GROMACS .gro file of C-alpha atoms in nm:
model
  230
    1UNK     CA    1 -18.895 -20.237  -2.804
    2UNK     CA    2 -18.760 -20.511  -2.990
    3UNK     CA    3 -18.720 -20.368  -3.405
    4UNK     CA    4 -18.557 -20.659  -3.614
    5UNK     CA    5 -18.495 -20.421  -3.890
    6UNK     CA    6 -18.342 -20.653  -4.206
    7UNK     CA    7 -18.371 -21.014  -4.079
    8UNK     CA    8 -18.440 -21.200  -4.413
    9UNK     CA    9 -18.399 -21.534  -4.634
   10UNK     CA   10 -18.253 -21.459  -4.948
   11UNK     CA   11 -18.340 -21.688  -5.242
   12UNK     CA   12 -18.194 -21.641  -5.575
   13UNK     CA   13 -18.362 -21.640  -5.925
   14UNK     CA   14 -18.104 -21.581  -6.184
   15UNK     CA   15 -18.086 -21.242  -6.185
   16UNK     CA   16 -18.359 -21.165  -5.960
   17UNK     CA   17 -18.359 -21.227  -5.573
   18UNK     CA   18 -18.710 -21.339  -5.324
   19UNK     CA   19 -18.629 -21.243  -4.957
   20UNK     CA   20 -18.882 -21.346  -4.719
   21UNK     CA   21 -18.879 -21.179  -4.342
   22UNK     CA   22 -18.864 -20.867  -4.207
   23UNK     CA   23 -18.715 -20.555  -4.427
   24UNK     CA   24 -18.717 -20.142  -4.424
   25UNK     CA   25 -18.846 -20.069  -4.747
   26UNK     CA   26 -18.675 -19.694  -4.781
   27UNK     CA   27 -18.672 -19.590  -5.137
   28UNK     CA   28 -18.407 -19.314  -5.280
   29UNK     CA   29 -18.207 -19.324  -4.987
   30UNK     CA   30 -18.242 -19.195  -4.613
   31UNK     CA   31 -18.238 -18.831  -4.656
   32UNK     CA   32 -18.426 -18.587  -4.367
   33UNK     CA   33 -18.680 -18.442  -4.670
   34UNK     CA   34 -18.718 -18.727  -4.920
   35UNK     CA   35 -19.049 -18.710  -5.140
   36UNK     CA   36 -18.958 -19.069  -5.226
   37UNK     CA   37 -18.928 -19.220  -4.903
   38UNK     CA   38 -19.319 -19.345  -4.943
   39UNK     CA   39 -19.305 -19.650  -4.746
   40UNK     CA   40 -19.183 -19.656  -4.430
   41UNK     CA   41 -19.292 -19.625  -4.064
   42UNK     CA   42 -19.125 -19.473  -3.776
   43UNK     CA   43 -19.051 -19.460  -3.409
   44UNK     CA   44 -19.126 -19.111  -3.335
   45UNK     CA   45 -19.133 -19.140  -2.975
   46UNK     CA   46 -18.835 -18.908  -2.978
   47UNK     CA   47 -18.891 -18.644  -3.286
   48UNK     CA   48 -18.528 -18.564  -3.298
   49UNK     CA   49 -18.378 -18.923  -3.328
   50UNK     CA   50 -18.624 -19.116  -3.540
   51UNK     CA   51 -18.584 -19.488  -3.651
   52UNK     CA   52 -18.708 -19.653  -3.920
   53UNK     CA   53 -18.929 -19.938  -3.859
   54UNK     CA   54 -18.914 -20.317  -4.025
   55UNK     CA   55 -19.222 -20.521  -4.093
   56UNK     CA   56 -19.242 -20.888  -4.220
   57UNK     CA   57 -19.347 -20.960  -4.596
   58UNK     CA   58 -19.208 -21.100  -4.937
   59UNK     CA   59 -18.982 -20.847  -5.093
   60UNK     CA   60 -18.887 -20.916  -5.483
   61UNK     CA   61 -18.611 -20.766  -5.731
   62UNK     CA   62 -18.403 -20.750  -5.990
   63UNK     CA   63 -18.315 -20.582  -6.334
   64UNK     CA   64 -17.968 -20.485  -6.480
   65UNK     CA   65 -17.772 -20.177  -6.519
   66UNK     CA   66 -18.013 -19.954  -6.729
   67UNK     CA   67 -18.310 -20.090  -6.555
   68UNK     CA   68 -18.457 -20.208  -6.272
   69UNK     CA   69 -18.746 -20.315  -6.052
   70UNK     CA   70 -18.882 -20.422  -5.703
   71UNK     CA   71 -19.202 -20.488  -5.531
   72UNK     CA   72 -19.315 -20.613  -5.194
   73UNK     CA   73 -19.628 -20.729  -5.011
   74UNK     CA   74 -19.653 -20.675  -4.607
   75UNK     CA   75 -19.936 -20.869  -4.463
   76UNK     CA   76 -19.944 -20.676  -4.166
   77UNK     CA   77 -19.793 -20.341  -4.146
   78UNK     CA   78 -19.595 -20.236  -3.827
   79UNK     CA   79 -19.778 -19.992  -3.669
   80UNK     CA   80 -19.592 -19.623  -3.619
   81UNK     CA   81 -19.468 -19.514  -3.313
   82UNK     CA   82 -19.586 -19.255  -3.123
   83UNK     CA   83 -19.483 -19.029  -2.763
   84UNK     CA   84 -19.660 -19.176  -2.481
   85UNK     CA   85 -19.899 -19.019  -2.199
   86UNK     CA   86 -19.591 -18.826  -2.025
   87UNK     CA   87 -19.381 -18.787  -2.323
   88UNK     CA   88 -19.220 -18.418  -2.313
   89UNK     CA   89 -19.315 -18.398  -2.670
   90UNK     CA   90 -19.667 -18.361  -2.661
   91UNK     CA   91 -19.867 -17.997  -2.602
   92UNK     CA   92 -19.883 -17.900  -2.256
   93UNK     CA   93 -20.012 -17.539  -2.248
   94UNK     CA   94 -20.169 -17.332  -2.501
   95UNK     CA   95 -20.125 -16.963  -2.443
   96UNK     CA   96 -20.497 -16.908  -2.522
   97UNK     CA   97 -20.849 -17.050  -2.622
   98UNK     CA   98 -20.903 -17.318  -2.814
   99UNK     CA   99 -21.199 -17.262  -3.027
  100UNK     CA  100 -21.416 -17.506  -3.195
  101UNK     CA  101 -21.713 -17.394  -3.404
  102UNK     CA  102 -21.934 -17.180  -3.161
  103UNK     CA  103 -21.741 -17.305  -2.847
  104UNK     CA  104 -21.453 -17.153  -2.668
  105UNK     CA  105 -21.296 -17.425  -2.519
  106UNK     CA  106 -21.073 -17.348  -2.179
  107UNK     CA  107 -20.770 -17.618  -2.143
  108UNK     CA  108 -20.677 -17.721  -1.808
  109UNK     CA  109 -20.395 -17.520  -1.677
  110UNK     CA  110 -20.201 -17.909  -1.642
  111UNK     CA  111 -20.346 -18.096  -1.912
  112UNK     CA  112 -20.314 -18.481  -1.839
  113UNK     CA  113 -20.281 -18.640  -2.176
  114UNK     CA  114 -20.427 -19.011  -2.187
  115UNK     CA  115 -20.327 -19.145  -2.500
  116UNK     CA  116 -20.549 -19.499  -2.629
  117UNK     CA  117 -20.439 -19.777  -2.813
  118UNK     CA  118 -20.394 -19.671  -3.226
  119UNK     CA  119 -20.752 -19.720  -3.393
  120UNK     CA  120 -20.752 -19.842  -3.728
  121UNK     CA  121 -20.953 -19.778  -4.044
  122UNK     CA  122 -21.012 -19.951  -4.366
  123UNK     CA  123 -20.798 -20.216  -4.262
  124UNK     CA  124 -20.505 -19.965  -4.317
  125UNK     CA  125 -20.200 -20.199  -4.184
  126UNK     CA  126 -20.294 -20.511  -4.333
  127UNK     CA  127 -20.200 -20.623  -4.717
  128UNK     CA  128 -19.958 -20.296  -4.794
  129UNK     CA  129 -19.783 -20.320  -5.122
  130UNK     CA  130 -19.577 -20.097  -5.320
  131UNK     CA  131 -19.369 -20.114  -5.629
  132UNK     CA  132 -19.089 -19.924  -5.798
  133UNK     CA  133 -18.900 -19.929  -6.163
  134UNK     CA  134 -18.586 -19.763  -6.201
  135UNK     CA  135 -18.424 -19.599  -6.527
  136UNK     CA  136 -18.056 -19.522  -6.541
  137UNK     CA  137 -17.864 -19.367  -6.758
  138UNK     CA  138 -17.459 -19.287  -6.752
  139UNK     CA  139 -17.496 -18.980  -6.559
  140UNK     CA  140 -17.895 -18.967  -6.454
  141UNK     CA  141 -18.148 -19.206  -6.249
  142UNK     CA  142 -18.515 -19.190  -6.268
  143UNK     CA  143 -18.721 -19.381  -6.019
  144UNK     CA  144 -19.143 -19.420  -5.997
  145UNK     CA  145 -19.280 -19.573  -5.710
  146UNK     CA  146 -19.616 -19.666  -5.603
  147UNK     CA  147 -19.772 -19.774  -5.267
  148UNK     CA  148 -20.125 -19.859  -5.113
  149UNK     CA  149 -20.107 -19.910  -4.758
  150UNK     CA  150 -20.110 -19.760  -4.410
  151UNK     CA  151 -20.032 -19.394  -4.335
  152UNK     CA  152 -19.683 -19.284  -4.251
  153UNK     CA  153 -19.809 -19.084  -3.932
  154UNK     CA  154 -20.201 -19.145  -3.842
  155UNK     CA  155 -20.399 -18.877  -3.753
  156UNK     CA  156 -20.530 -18.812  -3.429
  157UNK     CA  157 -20.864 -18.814  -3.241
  158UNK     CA  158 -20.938 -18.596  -2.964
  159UNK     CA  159 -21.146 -18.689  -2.698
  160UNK     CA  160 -21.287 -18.418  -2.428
  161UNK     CA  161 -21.518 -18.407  -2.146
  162UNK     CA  162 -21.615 -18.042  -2.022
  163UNK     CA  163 -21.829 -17.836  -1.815
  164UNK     CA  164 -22.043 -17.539  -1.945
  165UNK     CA  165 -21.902 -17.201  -1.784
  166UNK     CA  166 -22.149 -16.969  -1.941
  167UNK     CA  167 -22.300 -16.924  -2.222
  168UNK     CA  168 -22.246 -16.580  -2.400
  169UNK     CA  169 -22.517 -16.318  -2.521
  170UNK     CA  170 -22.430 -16.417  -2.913
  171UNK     CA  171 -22.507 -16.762  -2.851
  172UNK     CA  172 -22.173 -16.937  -2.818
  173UNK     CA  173 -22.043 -17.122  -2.514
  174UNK     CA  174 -21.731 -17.115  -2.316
  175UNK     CA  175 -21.659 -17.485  -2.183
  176UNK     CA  176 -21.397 -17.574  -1.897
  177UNK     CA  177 -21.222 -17.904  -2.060
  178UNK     CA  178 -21.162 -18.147  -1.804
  179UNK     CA  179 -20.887 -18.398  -1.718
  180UNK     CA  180 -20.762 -18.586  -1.913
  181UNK     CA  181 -20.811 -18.514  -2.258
  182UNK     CA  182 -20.775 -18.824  -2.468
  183UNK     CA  183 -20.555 -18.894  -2.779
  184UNK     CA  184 -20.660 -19.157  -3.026
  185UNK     CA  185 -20.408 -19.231  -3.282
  186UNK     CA  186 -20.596 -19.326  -3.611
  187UNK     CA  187 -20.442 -19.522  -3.860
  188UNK     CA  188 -20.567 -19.453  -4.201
  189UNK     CA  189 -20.523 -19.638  -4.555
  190UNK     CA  190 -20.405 -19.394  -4.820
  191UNK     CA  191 -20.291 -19.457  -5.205
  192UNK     CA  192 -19.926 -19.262  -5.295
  193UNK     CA  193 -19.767 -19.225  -5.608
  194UNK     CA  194 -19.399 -19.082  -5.665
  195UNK     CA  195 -19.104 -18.995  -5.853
  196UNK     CA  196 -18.754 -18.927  -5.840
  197UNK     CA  197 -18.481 -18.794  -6.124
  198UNK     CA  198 -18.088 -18.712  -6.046
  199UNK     CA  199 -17.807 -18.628  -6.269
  200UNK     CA  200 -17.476 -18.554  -6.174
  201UNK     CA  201 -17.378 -18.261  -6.378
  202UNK     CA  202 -17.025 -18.274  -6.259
  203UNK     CA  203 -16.790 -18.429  -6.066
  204UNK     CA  204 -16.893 -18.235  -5.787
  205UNK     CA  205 -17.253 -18.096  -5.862
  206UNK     CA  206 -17.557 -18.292  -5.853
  207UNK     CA  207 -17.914 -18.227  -5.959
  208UNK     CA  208 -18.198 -18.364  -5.762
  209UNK     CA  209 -18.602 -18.305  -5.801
  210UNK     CA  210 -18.872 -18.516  -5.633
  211UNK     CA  211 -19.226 -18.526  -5.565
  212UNK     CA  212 -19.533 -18.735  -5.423
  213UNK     CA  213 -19.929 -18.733  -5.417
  214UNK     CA  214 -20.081 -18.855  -5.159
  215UNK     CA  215 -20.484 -18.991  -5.191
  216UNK     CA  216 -20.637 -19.124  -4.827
  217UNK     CA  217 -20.850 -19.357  -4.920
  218UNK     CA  218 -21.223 -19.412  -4.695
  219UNK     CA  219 -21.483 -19.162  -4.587
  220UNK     CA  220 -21.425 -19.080  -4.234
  221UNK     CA  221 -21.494 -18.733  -4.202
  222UNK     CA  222 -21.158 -18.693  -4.003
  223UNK     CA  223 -20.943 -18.839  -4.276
  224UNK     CA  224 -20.711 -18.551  -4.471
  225UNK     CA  225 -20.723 -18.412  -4.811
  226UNK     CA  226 -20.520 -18.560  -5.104
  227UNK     CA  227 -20.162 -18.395  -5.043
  228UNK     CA  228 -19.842 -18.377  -5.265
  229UNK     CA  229 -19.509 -18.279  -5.157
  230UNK     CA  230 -19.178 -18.164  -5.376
   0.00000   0.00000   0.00000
């Protein structure tokens, strides 16, 4: 797939700059665990060698050297990437049953995995925005960040067709799933906020602390609990 990553028109405003295109919004740097990394979307189709993903908007900043500031709009938010239908990555056996409220539900000894186009809620990937001020001193940065917009990885939807296999003296059932079991990729809209401070102590050490909360925003019963990660 085609991924134009920063393809952009530059315009500048005295000491602010307007770029209009496509851009990868990645805040803080591109670190494996970075709390402030809020924004982007990924190609996960291979876990171990992820890419970051552009999408087109208006993306504004500017400041000086003790302060400074950007914000962008994305009218339509590129959707994540996921593993398809015979991707290795996805579950093929489960060592035992799965069990879902008074059901005990047998998997298929070779799942097929069928997974549907990405479902979305809330309007999740269209008008995303996000903003970020910066503070910096002569040996410390502080960053907070805001965003509204799509979730980073959507949750997903099972779908299952079964057959009852017997039905136990307690009540609950045992259920042979049948082939294939669907995956529906949902993309959600969530609310995140975030925060970043470093200070070199040294000319070799460096102190680092960041954190995020995370509010999904709707009331589908599948959506997640407000998160927060440090």
């Amino acid at each position: 797939d085609f991924n134009t990553r920063d393809t952009l028109l530059d315009f500048k405003l005295g000491e602010e700059h307007l770029q209009i295109g496509t851009f990868i919004k990645q805040w803080e740097g591109p670190d494996g665990f970075n709390p402030m990394d809020i924004t982007t979307v990924k190609d996960y189709r291979d876990p171990f060698a992820t890419e970051s993903l552009a999408s087109a908007g208006l993306n504004f900043f500017g400041g000086e050297k003790k302060f400074t500031y950007d914000a962008f709009f994305v009218p339509w938010q590129t959707p994540t990437r996921l593993p398809g239908d015979n991707s290795r990555w996805l579950p093929r056996k489960t060592p035992f049953p799965l069990v879902s409220g008074q059901n005990t539900l047998l998997v298929p000894e070779q799942p097929i995995l069928d997974v549907q186009d990405h479902q979305v809620v809330n309007d999740a990937l269209r008008n995303n925005f996000g903003a970020r001020i910066g503070f910096h001193g002569n040996a410390w940065d502080l960053s907070l960040a805001g965003y509204q917009g799509a979730a980073q990885l959507p949750i997903f939807k099972v779908h299952i067709v079964g057959d009852l296999v017997m039905t136990r003296p307690d009540g609950t059932n045992v259920i042979q799933i049948r082939n294939p079991i669907q995956l529906q990729p949902l993309e959600y809209l969530r609310r995140t906020f975030a925060a970043g401070f470093v200070s070199t102590l040294s000319d070799t050490w460096v102190f680092r602390v960041a954190g995020r909360y995370d509010q999904p925003i709707g009331n589908d019963p599948l959506l997640p609990g407000p998160s927060d990660q440090f």
